[in-house]
Amino acid sequence: MKPRIIYMGTPEFAVAPLKKLTEEGFEIAAVVTVPDKPSGRGLKLSESAVKKHALEQGMEILQPVSLKDETFLEKLASYNADLFIVVAFRMLPKAVWSMPKMGTFNLHASLLPQYRGAAPINWAVINGEKESGVTTFLIDEQIDTGNILLQKSCPISEDETVGTLYDKLMNMGAGLVVETVRGLSDGTLQPKPQALFIREETEIKPAPKITKELCHICWERSAEEILRLIRGLSPYPGTFSHISNGTRQIELKIYGAEMENGAADGGTGSIISDNKNYLKVRCGHGVLKLTQIQAAGKKRMATREFLAGFRDIDSYKFE
């Protein structure tokens, strides 16, 4: 017998599993997502990606301001759901995750116990990992520490960005959610403590929220480290830096770069350019060739396009 499901999620990452569940014939009693938020210059209310999809499918939607609100909890209980599924949502109070008889499981975009936290996809790329994946686990009172249900891994390519890895894991995660529901329904899936997935020599790496400070490039670091940071934050939120010629300062977002072979003379942050085709930056160790740039108030563009509208870039320096 297929379980009656309450689905909780917010961004695009959470839409793919919801689609997959309905395609496979599972009953979604209701969808829980965040309240609409004002956005843009006109502060028009914007809906989450999950809400937009749920509306298209005619699903019942709940948007509580507080997950501890008694009215919300009573409404949630009234569905008599067997299972709650959480994908990229909020931390749930025990009154919520302990409600269904089959429990509540979460889809996390890492191979737990590695990269617990808010930004696992970003940090896997930033840290230069060779492998990532998705995990389903039962929610408990801590963050991302519950017993593991299923995992699936995928390689991280050398030119991977957070955007490309996000898409891979989103599609992989959709299939894993369906597989998890089936395993819980037929009783073939046995939860395993995360301690069983930890080797003595393994360093457990966290995945904290991405801050503005992290996005600011420090050119004293090696070209390899900076390149991983750029890829781990592209296309969103993007790394940034400032260039200055002593009288004028401009903020640039950097979305793409390549390693340059060999060393180059000159100070850290200094620019090498023919003012037409290429823009290279000296790092603490090595040189980076920038390929995708966005000046403040402008659109994102290839370096050659950027240089066509910028004079004497080689008189500037990255700060």
PDB file of C-alpha atoms in Angstrom:
ATOM      1  CA  MET A   1       0.000   0.000   0.000  1.00  0.00           C
ATOM      2  CA  LYS A   2       1.360   3.397  -0.987  1.00  0.00           C
ATOM      3  CA  PRO A   3       1.730   5.912   1.873  1.00  0.00           C
ATOM      4  CA  ARG A   4      -0.156   9.189   2.119  1.00  0.00           C
ATOM      5  CA  ILE A   5       2.528  11.909   1.933  1.00  0.00           C
ATOM      6  CA  ILE A   6       2.988  15.485   3.109  1.00  0.00           C
ATOM      7  CA  TYR A   7       5.776  17.124   1.074  1.00  0.00           C
ATOM      8  CA  MET A   8       7.829  20.086   2.377  1.00  0.00           C
ATOM      9  CA  GLY A   9      10.208  22.152   0.244  1.00  0.00           C
ATOM     10  CA  THR A  10      11.033  25.555  -1.206  1.00  0.00           C
ATOM     11  CA  PRO A  11      13.476  25.973  -4.151  1.00  0.00           C
ATOM     12  CA  GLU A  12      13.781  24.413  -7.608  1.00  0.00           C
ATOM     13  CA  PHE A  13      15.868  21.598  -6.111  1.00  0.00           C
ATOM     14  CA  ALA A  14      12.740  20.429  -4.268  1.00  0.00           C
ATOM     15  CA  VAL A  15      10.494  20.484  -7.353  1.00  0.00           C
ATOM     16  CA  ALA A  16      12.137  17.530  -9.128  1.00  0.00           C
ATOM     17  CA  PRO A  17      11.424  14.982  -6.331  1.00  0.00           C
ATOM     18  CA  LEU A  18       7.839  16.257  -6.017  1.00  0.00           C
ATOM     19  CA  LYS A  19       7.310  15.784  -9.765  1.00  0.00           C
ATOM     20  CA  LYS A  20       8.839  12.315  -9.618  1.00  0.00           C
ATOM     21  CA  LEU A  21       6.605  11.240  -6.728  1.00  0.00           C
ATOM     22  CA  THR A  22       3.425  12.258  -8.555  1.00  0.00           C
ATOM     23  CA  GLU A  23       4.633  10.657 -11.812  1.00  0.00           C
ATOM     24  CA  GLU A  24       5.112   7.407  -9.900  1.00  0.00           C
ATOM     25  CA  GLY A  25       1.569   7.585  -8.565  1.00  0.00           C
ATOM     26  CA  PHE A  26       2.203   8.514  -4.935  1.00  0.00           C
ATOM     27  CA  GLU A  27      -0.491  10.499  -3.139  1.00  0.00           C
ATOM     28  CA  ILE A  28       0.555  13.980  -2.032  1.00  0.00           C
ATOM     29  CA  ALA A  29      -2.011  15.029   0.575  1.00  0.00           C
ATOM     30  CA  ALA A  30      -0.566  18.544   0.852  1.00  0.00           C
ATOM     31  CA  VAL A  31       2.539  20.605   0.180  1.00  0.00           C
ATOM     32  CA  VAL A  32       4.150  22.807   2.837  1.00  0.00           C
ATOM     33  CA  THR A  33       6.345  25.704   1.700  1.00  0.00           C
ATOM     34  CA  VAL A  34       7.462  29.165   2.839  1.00  0.00           C
ATOM     35  CA  PRO A  35       5.157  32.205   2.826  1.00  0.00           C
ATOM     36  CA  ASP A  36       5.303  34.437  -0.255  1.00  0.00           C
ATOM     37  CA  LYS A  37       7.999  37.103   0.033  1.00  0.00           C
ATOM     38  CA  PRO A  38       8.247  40.656  -1.366  1.00  0.00           C
ATOM     39  CA  SER A  39      10.954  40.885  -4.030  1.00  0.00           C
ATOM     40  CA  GLY A  40      12.163  43.212  -6.759  1.00  0.00           C
ATOM     41  CA  ARG A  41      11.877  46.975  -6.938  1.00  0.00           C
ATOM     42  CA  GLY A  42       8.087  46.857  -6.767  1.00  0.00           C
ATOM     43  CA  LEU A  43       8.220  44.453  -3.794  1.00  0.00           C
ATOM     44  CA  LYS A  44       5.771  42.198  -5.572  1.00  0.00           C
ATOM     45  CA  LEU A  45       5.068  39.006  -3.654  1.00  0.00           C
ATOM     46  CA  SER A  46       7.012  36.083  -5.118  1.00  0.00           C
ATOM     47  CA  GLU A  47       6.093  32.433  -4.691  1.00  0.00           C
ATOM     48  CA  SER A  48       8.537  29.605  -4.040  1.00  0.00           C
ATOM     49  CA  ALA A  49       9.334  27.220  -6.897  1.00  0.00           C
ATOM     50  CA  VAL A  50       7.559  24.442  -4.994  1.00  0.00           C
ATOM     51  CA  LYS A  51       4.414  26.538  -4.576  1.00  0.00           C
ATOM     52  CA  LYS A  52       4.331  27.402  -8.280  1.00  0.00           C
ATOM     53  CA  HIS A  53       4.523  23.725  -9.195  1.00  0.00           C
ATOM     54  CA  ALA A  54       1.952  22.720  -6.581  1.00  0.00           C
ATOM     55  CA  LEU A  55      -0.478  25.346  -7.890  1.00  0.00           C
ATOM     56  CA  GLU A  56      -0.066  24.045 -11.451  1.00  0.00           C
ATOM     57  CA  GLN A  57      -0.885  20.539 -10.218  1.00  0.00           C
ATOM     58  CA  GLY A  58      -3.862  21.636  -8.097  1.00  0.00           C
ATOM     59  CA  MET A  59      -2.260  20.452  -4.860  1.00  0.00           C
ATOM     60  CA  GLU A  60      -3.306  21.739  -1.455  1.00  0.00           C
ATOM     61  CA  ILE A  61      -0.726  24.183  -0.099  1.00  0.00           C
ATOM     62  CA  LEU A  62       0.171  25.265   3.448  1.00  0.00           C
ATOM     63  CA  GLN A  63       2.410  28.294   4.065  1.00  0.00           C
ATOM     64  CA  PRO A  64       2.861  28.670   7.837  1.00  0.00           C
ATOM     65  CA  VAL A  65       4.827  31.592   9.225  1.00  0.00           C
ATOM     66  CA  SER A  66       5.660  29.471  12.263  1.00  0.00           C
ATOM     67  CA  LEU A  67       5.973  25.697  12.191  1.00  0.00           C
ATOM     68  CA  LYS A  68       4.996  25.656  15.869  1.00  0.00           C
ATOM     69  CA  ASP A  69       1.687  27.447  15.327  1.00  0.00           C
ATOM     70  CA  GLU A  70      -1.141  25.386  16.850  1.00  0.00           C
ATOM     71  CA  THR A  71      -3.539  26.020  13.963  1.00  0.00           C
ATOM     72  CA  PHE A  72      -0.922  24.791  11.497  1.00  0.00           C
ATOM     73  CA  LEU A  73      -0.147  21.693  13.597  1.00  0.00           C
ATOM     74  CA  GLU A  74      -3.843  20.835  13.850  1.00  0.00           C
ATOM     75  CA  LYS A  75      -4.262  21.246  10.082  1.00  0.00           C
ATOM     76  CA  LEU A  76      -1.185  19.102   9.443  1.00  0.00           C
ATOM     77  CA  ALA A  77      -2.486  16.340  11.724  1.00  0.00           C
ATOM     78  CA  SER A  78      -5.883  16.403  10.018  1.00  0.00           C
ATOM     79  CA  TYR A  79      -4.415  14.944   6.812  1.00  0.00           C
ATOM     80  CA  ASN A  80      -3.557  11.688   8.614  1.00  0.00           C
ATOM     81  CA  ALA A  81      -0.422  11.368   6.493  1.00  0.00           C
ATOM     82  CA  ASP A  82       1.765   8.276   6.849  1.00  0.00           C
ATOM     83  CA  LEU A  83       5.019   9.961   5.837  1.00  0.00           C
ATOM     84  CA  PHE A  84       6.545  13.451   5.656  1.00  0.00           C
ATOM     85  CA  ILE A  85       9.254  14.226   3.090  1.00  0.00           C
ATOM     86  CA  VAL A  86      11.498  17.284   3.403  1.00  0.00           C
ATOM     87  CA  VAL A  87      13.701  18.692   0.615  1.00  0.00           C
ATOM     88  CA  ALA A  88      15.472  22.053   1.049  1.00  0.00           C
ATOM     89  CA  PHE A  89      13.054  23.485   3.589  1.00  0.00           C
ATOM     90  CA  ARG A  90      13.465  24.656   7.186  1.00  0.00           C
ATOM     91  CA  MET A  91      14.513  22.991  10.411  1.00  0.00           C
ATOM     92  CA  LEU A  92      11.416  21.220  11.739  1.00  0.00           C
ATOM     93  CA  PRO A  93      10.299  21.190  15.378  1.00  0.00           C
ATOM     94  CA  LYS A  94       9.791  17.760  16.930  1.00  0.00           C
ATOM     95  CA  ALA A  95       6.020  18.353  16.983  1.00  0.00           C
ATOM     96  CA  VAL A  96       6.161  18.215  13.181  1.00  0.00           C
ATOM     97  CA  TRP A  97       8.752  15.554  12.295  1.00  0.00           C
ATOM     98  CA  SER A  98       7.496  13.084  14.918  1.00  0.00           C
ATOM     99  CA  MET A  99       3.877  13.301  13.706  1.00  0.00           C
ATOM    100  CA  PRO A 100       3.609  10.645  10.947  1.00  0.00           C
ATOM    101  CA  LYS A 101       3.774   6.938  11.855  1.00  0.00           C
ATOM    102  CA  MET A 102       6.422   6.192   9.196  1.00  0.00           C
ATOM    103  CA  GLY A 103       8.490   9.181  10.291  1.00  0.00           C
ATOM    104  CA  THR A 104       9.943  12.116   8.369  1.00  0.00           C
ATOM    105  CA  PHE A 105      12.876  11.853   6.009  1.00  0.00           C
ATOM    106  CA  ASN A 106      15.038  14.495   4.384  1.00  0.00           C
ATOM    107  CA  LEU A 107      16.941  14.572   1.089  1.00  0.00           C
ATOM    108  CA  HIS A 108      20.390  16.112   1.578  1.00  0.00           C
ATOM    109  CA  ALA A 109      22.764  17.028  -1.266  1.00  0.00           C
ATOM    110  CA  SER A 110      25.893  15.352   0.098  1.00  0.00           C
ATOM    111  CA  LEU A 111      27.180  11.977   1.174  1.00  0.00           C
ATOM    112  CA  LEU A 112      26.393  12.305   4.862  1.00  0.00           C
ATOM    113  CA  PRO A 113      27.935  12.573   7.378  1.00  0.00           C
ATOM    114  CA  GLN A 114      30.077  14.795   5.156  1.00  0.00           C
ATOM    115  CA  TYR A 115      28.871  18.342   4.539  1.00  0.00           C
ATOM    116  CA  ARG A 116      26.100  18.699   7.054  1.00  0.00           C
ATOM    117  CA  GLY A 117      24.632  22.182   6.818  1.00  0.00           C
ATOM    118  CA  ALA A 118      23.072  24.744   4.509  1.00  0.00           C
ATOM    119  CA  ALA A 119      25.419  24.727   1.484  1.00  0.00           C
ATOM    120  CA  PRO A 120      26.730  21.201   0.802  1.00  0.00           C
ATOM    121  CA  ILE A 121      26.939  21.556  -2.986  1.00  0.00           C
ATOM    122  CA  ASN A 122      28.956  24.784  -2.807  1.00  0.00           C
ATOM    123  CA  TRP A 123      31.447  23.438  -0.281  1.00  0.00           C
ATOM    124  CA  ALA A 124      32.069  20.187  -2.141  1.00  0.00           C
ATOM    125  CA  VAL A 125      33.254  22.219  -5.163  1.00  0.00           C
ATOM    126  CA  ILE A 126      35.103  24.857  -3.097  1.00  0.00           C
ATOM    127  CA  ASN A 127      37.040  22.146  -1.259  1.00  0.00           C
ATOM    128  CA  GLY A 128      37.997  20.362  -4.459  1.00  0.00           C
ATOM    129  CA  GLU A 129      36.180  17.100  -3.717  1.00  0.00           C
ATOM    130  CA  LYS A 130      36.258  14.399  -6.397  1.00  0.00           C
ATOM    131  CA  GLU A 131      32.895  12.948  -5.392  1.00  0.00           C
ATOM    132  CA  SER A 132      29.527  14.130  -4.128  1.00  0.00           C
ATOM    133  CA  GLY A 133      26.070  12.622  -3.945  1.00  0.00           C
ATOM    134  CA  VAL A 134      22.693  12.595  -2.256  1.00  0.00           C
ATOM    135  CA  THR A 135      21.464  11.048   0.981  1.00  0.00           C
ATOM    136  CA  THR A 136      18.041  10.362   2.438  1.00  0.00           C
ATOM    137  CA  PHE A 137      17.907  10.171   6.226  1.00  0.00           C
ATOM    138  CA  LEU A 138      15.378  10.192   9.042  1.00  0.00           C
ATOM    139  CA  ILE A 139      15.097  13.574  10.754  1.00  0.00           C
ATOM    140  CA  ASP A 140      15.940  13.767  14.448  1.00  0.00           C
ATOM    141  CA  GLU A 141      16.581  16.597  16.913  1.00  0.00           C
ATOM    142  CA  GLN A 142      19.964  17.626  15.467  1.00  0.00           C
ATOM    143  CA  ILE A 143      20.784  19.074  12.029  1.00  0.00           C
ATOM    144  CA  ASP A 144      21.543  16.425   9.366  1.00  0.00           C
ATOM    145  CA  THR A 145      22.521  13.759  11.916  1.00  0.00           C
ATOM    146  CA  GLY A 146      19.663  11.250  11.616  1.00  0.00           C
ATOM    147  CA  ASN A 147      19.909   7.607  10.580  1.00  0.00           C
ATOM    148  CA  ILE A 148      20.745   7.140   6.910  1.00  0.00           C
ATOM    149  CA  LEU A 149      18.265   5.436   4.606  1.00  0.00           C
ATOM    150  CA  LEU A 150      19.874   5.522   1.155  1.00  0.00           C
ATOM    151  CA  GLN A 151      22.833   7.174  -0.584  1.00  0.00           C
ATOM    152  CA  LYS A 152      23.913   7.580  -4.178  1.00  0.00           C
ATOM    153  CA  SER A 153      27.205   9.104  -5.333  1.00  0.00           C
ATOM    154  CA  CYS A 154      28.422  10.908  -8.453  1.00  0.00           C
ATOM    155  CA  PRO A 155      31.842  12.164  -9.584  1.00  0.00           C
ATOM    156  CA  ILE A 156      32.712  15.862  -9.564  1.00  0.00           C
ATOM    157  CA  SER A 157      34.431  16.844 -12.819  1.00  0.00           C
ATOM    158  CA  GLU A 158      37.426  19.165 -12.948  1.00  0.00           C
ATOM    159  CA  ASP A 159      35.425  21.999 -14.503  1.00  0.00           C
ATOM    160  CA  GLU A 160      32.352  21.480 -12.270  1.00  0.00           C
ATOM    161  CA  THR A 161      30.493  24.527 -10.983  1.00  0.00           C
ATOM    162  CA  VAL A 162      27.911  24.607  -8.230  1.00  0.00           C
ATOM    163  CA  GLY A 163      25.325  25.144 -10.979  1.00  0.00           C
ATOM    164  CA  THR A 164      26.185  22.002 -12.950  1.00  0.00           C
ATOM    165  CA  LEU A 165      26.544  19.866  -9.810  1.00  0.00           C
ATOM    166  CA  TYR A 166      23.229  21.226  -8.491  1.00  0.00           C
ATOM    167  CA  ASP A 167      21.456  19.967 -11.628  1.00  0.00           C
ATOM    168  CA  LYS A 168      23.102  16.524 -11.393  1.00  0.00           C
ATOM    169  CA  LEU A 169      22.199  16.085  -7.728  1.00  0.00           C
ATOM    170  CA  MET A 170      18.676  17.443  -8.203  1.00  0.00           C
ATOM    171  CA  ASN A 171      17.859  14.777 -10.778  1.00  0.00           C
ATOM    172  CA  MET A 172      19.661  12.059  -8.841  1.00  0.00           C
ATOM    173  CA  GLY A 173      17.884  13.102  -5.641  1.00  0.00           C
ATOM    174  CA  ALA A 174      14.450  12.837  -7.261  1.00  0.00           C
ATOM    175  CA  GLY A 175      15.041   9.179  -8.019  1.00  0.00           C
ATOM    176  CA  LEU A 176      16.471   8.511  -4.555  1.00  0.00           C
ATOM    177  CA  VAL A 177      13.381  10.012  -2.865  1.00  0.00           C
ATOM    178  CA  VAL A 178      11.085   7.648  -4.780  1.00  0.00           C
ATOM    179  CA  GLU A 179      13.370   4.688  -4.026  1.00  0.00           C
ATOM    180  CA  THR A 180      13.325   5.636  -0.326  1.00  0.00           C
ATOM    181  CA  VAL A 181       9.530   5.852  -0.191  1.00  0.00           C
ATOM    182  CA  ARG A 182       9.254   2.413  -1.789  1.00  0.00           C
ATOM    183  CA  GLY A 183      11.782   0.922   0.631  1.00  0.00           C
ATOM    184  CA  LEU A 184      10.019   2.360   3.674  1.00  0.00           C
ATOM    185  CA  SER A 185       6.625   1.236   2.352  1.00  0.00           C
ATOM    186  CA  ASP A 186       7.589  -2.396   1.785  1.00  0.00           C
ATOM    187  CA  GLY A 187       9.771  -2.635   4.893  1.00  0.00           C
ATOM    188  CA  THR A 188      12.976  -3.497   3.022  1.00  0.00           C
ATOM    189  CA  LEU A 189      14.823  -0.348   4.080  1.00  0.00           C
ATOM    190  CA  GLN A 190      16.673  -0.388   7.397  1.00  0.00           C
ATOM    191  CA  PRO A 191      17.947   2.961   8.756  1.00  0.00           C
ATOM    192  CA  LYS A 192      21.654   2.978   9.681  1.00  0.00           C
ATOM    193  CA  PRO A 193      23.394   5.312  12.189  1.00  0.00           C
ATOM    194  CA  GLN A 194      25.744   7.824  10.585  1.00  0.00           C
ATOM    195  CA  ALA A 195      28.530   6.564  12.852  1.00  0.00           C
ATOM    196  CA  LEU A 196      28.740   3.482  10.608  1.00  0.00           C
ATOM    197  CA  PHE A 197      29.725   5.733   7.694  1.00  0.00           C
ATOM    198  CA  ILE A 198      32.666   7.346   9.503  1.00  0.00           C
ATOM    199  CA  ARG A 199      36.190   5.950   9.293  1.00  0.00           C
ATOM    200  CA  GLU A 200      38.698   6.813  12.006  1.00  0.00           C
ATOM    201  CA  GLU A 201      40.930   8.777   9.626  1.00  0.00           C
ATOM    202  CA  THR A 202      37.999  10.641   8.027  1.00  0.00           C
ATOM    203  CA  GLU A 203      37.724  14.385   8.611  1.00  0.00           C
ATOM    204  CA  ILE A 204      34.082  15.430   8.791  1.00  0.00           C
ATOM    205  CA  LYS A 205      33.724  18.659   6.822  1.00  0.00           C
ATOM    206  CA  PRO A 206      30.852  21.088   7.488  1.00  0.00           C
ATOM    207  CA  ALA A 207      28.752  23.031   4.958  1.00  0.00           C
ATOM    208  CA  PRO A 208      27.864  26.324   6.652  1.00  0.00           C
ATOM    209  CA  LYS A 209      25.772  29.045   5.043  1.00  0.00           C
ATOM    210  CA  ILE A 210      27.524  31.053   2.318  1.00  0.00           C
ATOM    211  CA  THR A 211      28.460  34.540   3.565  1.00  0.00           C
ATOM    212  CA  LYS A 212      29.345  37.703   1.672  1.00  0.00           C
ATOM    213  CA  GLU A 213      32.825  37.567   3.188  1.00  0.00           C
ATOM    214  CA  LEU A 214      33.414  34.150   1.623  1.00  0.00           C
ATOM    215  CA  CYS A 215      32.401  35.492  -1.806  1.00  0.00           C
ATOM    216  CA  HIS A 216      35.095  38.192  -1.688  1.00  0.00           C
ATOM    217  CA  ILE A 217      38.223  36.986  -3.485  1.00  0.00           C
ATOM    218  CA  CYS A 218      41.530  37.248  -1.628  1.00  0.00           C
ATOM    219  CA  TRP A 219      44.160  37.314  -4.380  1.00  0.00           C
ATOM    220  CA  GLU A 220      46.875  36.349  -1.901  1.00  0.00           C
ATOM    221  CA  ARG A 221      45.540  32.799  -2.108  1.00  0.00           C
ATOM    222  CA  SER A 222      46.714  30.373  -4.791  1.00  0.00           C
ATOM    223  CA  ALA A 223      45.180  30.420  -8.255  1.00  0.00           C
ATOM    224  CA  GLU A 224      43.929  26.864  -7.693  1.00  0.00           C
ATOM    225  CA  GLU A 225      42.107  27.797  -4.467  1.00  0.00           C
ATOM    226  CA  ILE A 226      40.570  30.906  -6.035  1.00  0.00           C
ATOM    227  CA  LEU A 227      39.437  28.936  -9.099  1.00  0.00           C
ATOM    228  CA  ARG A 228      37.664  26.400  -6.856  1.00  0.00           C
ATOM    229  CA  LEU A 229      35.987  29.260  -4.995  1.00  0.00           C
ATOM    230  CA  ILE A 230      34.788  30.844  -8.263  1.00  0.00           C
ATOM    231  CA  ARG A 231      33.356  27.533  -9.474  1.00  0.00           C
ATOM    232  CA  GLY A 232      31.848  26.743  -6.091  1.00  0.00           C
ATOM    233  CA  LEU A 233      29.903  30.033  -6.142  1.00  0.00           C
ATOM    234  CA  SER A 234      28.928  30.167  -9.829  1.00  0.00           C
ATOM    235  CA  PRO A 235      26.319  31.002 -10.987  1.00  0.00           C
ATOM    236  CA  TYR A 236      25.005  31.938  -7.550  1.00  0.00           C
ATOM    237  CA  PRO A 237      25.804  33.952  -5.495  1.00  0.00           C
ATOM    238  CA  GLY A 238      29.048  34.623  -7.417  1.00  0.00           C
ATOM    239  CA  THR A 239      32.473  35.752  -6.232  1.00  0.00           C
ATOM    240  CA  PHE A 240      33.437  39.419  -6.363  1.00  0.00           C
ATOM    241  CA  SER A 241      36.434  41.720  -6.172  1.00  0.00           C
ATOM    242  CA  HIS A 242      37.316  45.353  -6.888  1.00  0.00           C
ATOM    243  CA  ILE A 243      39.647  46.845  -9.450  1.00  0.00           C
ATOM    244  CA  SER A 244      41.192  50.284  -9.023  1.00  0.00           C
ATOM    245  CA  ASN A 245      43.528  52.575 -10.974  1.00  0.00           C
ATOM    246  CA  GLY A 246      44.082  54.871  -8.004  1.00  0.00           C
ATOM    247  CA  THR A 247      41.231  57.262  -8.824  1.00  0.00           C
ATOM    248  CA  ARG A 248      38.435  54.939  -9.904  1.00  0.00           C
ATOM    249  CA  GLN A 249      37.187  51.770  -8.205  1.00  0.00           C
ATOM    250  CA  ILE A 250      34.813  49.244  -9.800  1.00  0.00           C
ATOM    251  CA  GLU A 251      33.244  46.115  -8.336  1.00  0.00           C
ATOM    252  CA  LEU A 252      33.390  43.051 -10.547  1.00  0.00           C
ATOM    253  CA  LYS A 253      31.640  39.720 -10.112  1.00  0.00           C
ATOM    254  CA  ILE A 254      33.639  36.816 -11.473  1.00  0.00           C
ATOM    255  CA  TYR A 255      31.775  33.718 -12.671  1.00  0.00           C
ATOM    256  CA  GLY A 256      34.380  31.901 -14.732  1.00  0.00           C
ATOM    257  CA  ALA A 257      38.152  31.467 -14.883  1.00  0.00           C
ATOM    258  CA  GLU A 258      40.884  29.123 -16.060  1.00  0.00           C
ATOM    259  CA  MET A 259      44.308  28.227 -14.734  1.00  0.00           C
ATOM    260  CA  GLU A 260      47.264  29.651 -16.633  1.00  0.00           C
ATOM    261  CA  ASN A 261      50.500  27.667 -16.849  1.00  0.00           C
ATOM    262  CA  GLY A 262      53.711  29.163 -15.521  1.00  0.00           C
ATOM    263  CA  ALA A 263      54.466  32.001 -13.155  1.00  0.00           C
ATOM    264  CA  ALA A 264      54.365  35.715 -13.867  1.00  0.00           C
ATOM    265  CA  ASP A 265      56.277  38.637 -12.413  1.00  0.00           C
ATOM    266  CA  GLY A 266      54.439  41.435 -10.637  1.00  0.00           C
ATOM    267  CA  GLY A 267      52.477  41.994  -7.477  1.00  0.00           C
ATOM    268  CA  THR A 268      49.481  40.012  -6.299  1.00  0.00           C
ATOM    269  CA  GLY A 269      46.294  41.280  -7.933  1.00  0.00           C
ATOM    270  CA  SER A 270      48.080  42.924 -10.839  1.00  0.00           C
ATOM    271  CA  ILE A 271      46.505  42.532 -14.276  1.00  0.00           C
ATOM    272  CA  ILE A 272      47.965  41.131 -17.484  1.00  0.00           C
ATOM    273  CA  SER A 273      45.897  42.041 -20.554  1.00  0.00           C
ATOM    274  CA  ASP A 274      46.092  43.013 -24.224  1.00  0.00           C
ATOM    275  CA  ASN A 275      43.020  45.217 -23.565  1.00  0.00           C
ATOM    276  CA  LYS A 276      41.099  43.220 -26.205  1.00  0.00           C
ATOM    277  CA  ASN A 277      41.001  39.465 -25.783  1.00  0.00           C
ATOM    278  CA  TYR A 278      42.247  38.310 -22.403  1.00  0.00           C
ATOM    279  CA  LEU A 279      42.411  39.361 -18.774  1.00  0.00           C
ATOM    280  CA  LYS A 280      44.742  37.552 -16.391  1.00  0.00           C
ATOM    281  CA  VAL A 281      45.351  38.132 -12.685  1.00  0.00           C
ATOM    282  CA  ARG A 282      48.443  37.325 -10.640  1.00  0.00           C
ATOM    283  CA  CYS A 283      47.532  35.397  -7.505  1.00  0.00           C
ATOM    284  CA  GLY A 284      49.531  34.543  -4.412  1.00  0.00           C
ATOM    285  CA  HIS A 285      50.728  31.532  -6.353  1.00  0.00           C
ATOM    286  CA  GLY A 286      49.975  31.204 -10.058  1.00  0.00           C
ATOM    287  CA  VAL A 287      47.869  33.132 -12.561  1.00  0.00           C
ATOM    288  CA  LEU A 288      44.170  33.012 -13.389  1.00  0.00           C
ATOM    289  CA  LYS A 289      42.628  33.887 -16.736  1.00  0.00           C
ATOM    290  CA  LEU A 290      39.152  35.346 -16.179  1.00  0.00           C
ATOM    291  CA  THR A 291      36.500  34.210 -18.666  1.00  0.00           C
ATOM    292  CA  GLN A 292      33.124  35.434 -17.324  1.00  0.00           C
ATOM    293  CA  ILE A 293      32.763  38.864 -15.687  1.00  0.00           C
ATOM    294  CA  GLN A 294      29.979  41.190 -14.568  1.00  0.00           C
ATOM    295  CA  ALA A 295      30.600  44.841 -13.702  1.00  0.00           C
ATOM    296  CA  ALA A 296      28.274  46.497 -11.205  1.00  0.00           C
ATOM    297  CA  GLY A 297      25.031  47.504 -12.931  1.00  0.00           C
ATOM    298  CA  LYS A 298      25.901  45.555 -16.093  1.00  0.00           C
ATOM    299  CA  LYS A 299      25.031  42.121 -17.435  1.00  0.00           C
ATOM    300  CA  ARG A 300      27.253  39.073 -17.146  1.00  0.00           C
ATOM    301  CA  MET A 301      29.520  38.760 -20.189  1.00  0.00           C
ATOM    302  CA  ALA A 302      32.538  37.030 -21.687  1.00  0.00           C
ATOM    303  CA  THR A 303      35.889  38.736 -21.034  1.00  0.00           C
ATOM    304  CA  ARG A 304      36.326  39.816 -24.663  1.00  0.00           C
ATOM    305  CA  GLU A 305      32.909  41.520 -24.600  1.00  0.00           C
ATOM    306  CA  PHE A 306      33.759  43.185 -21.282  1.00  0.00           C
ATOM    307  CA  LEU A 307      37.099  44.502 -22.598  1.00  0.00           C
ATOM    308  CA  ALA A 308      35.435  45.910 -25.736  1.00  0.00           C
ATOM    309  CA  GLY A 309      33.671  48.448 -23.504  1.00  0.00           C
ATOM    310  CA  PHE A 310      36.518  49.097 -21.053  1.00  0.00           C
ATOM    311  CA  ARG A 311      39.612  51.198 -21.700  1.00  0.00           C
ATOM    312  CA  ASP A 312      43.116  50.537 -20.359  1.00  0.00           C
ATOM    313  CA  ILE A 313      42.257  47.604 -18.089  1.00  0.00           C
ATOM    314  CA  ASP A 314      45.971  46.945 -17.607  1.00  0.00           C
ATOM    315  CA  SER A 315      46.272  50.259 -15.716  1.00  0.00           C
ATOM    316  CA  TYR A 316      44.035  48.780 -13.007  1.00  0.00           C
ATOM    317  CA  LYS A 317      44.779  46.339 -10.223  1.00  0.00           C
ATOM    318  CA  PHE A 318      42.606  43.918  -8.266  1.00  0.00           C
ATOM    319  CA  GLU A 319      42.426  44.887  -4.612  1.00  0.00           C
TER     320      GLU A 319
END
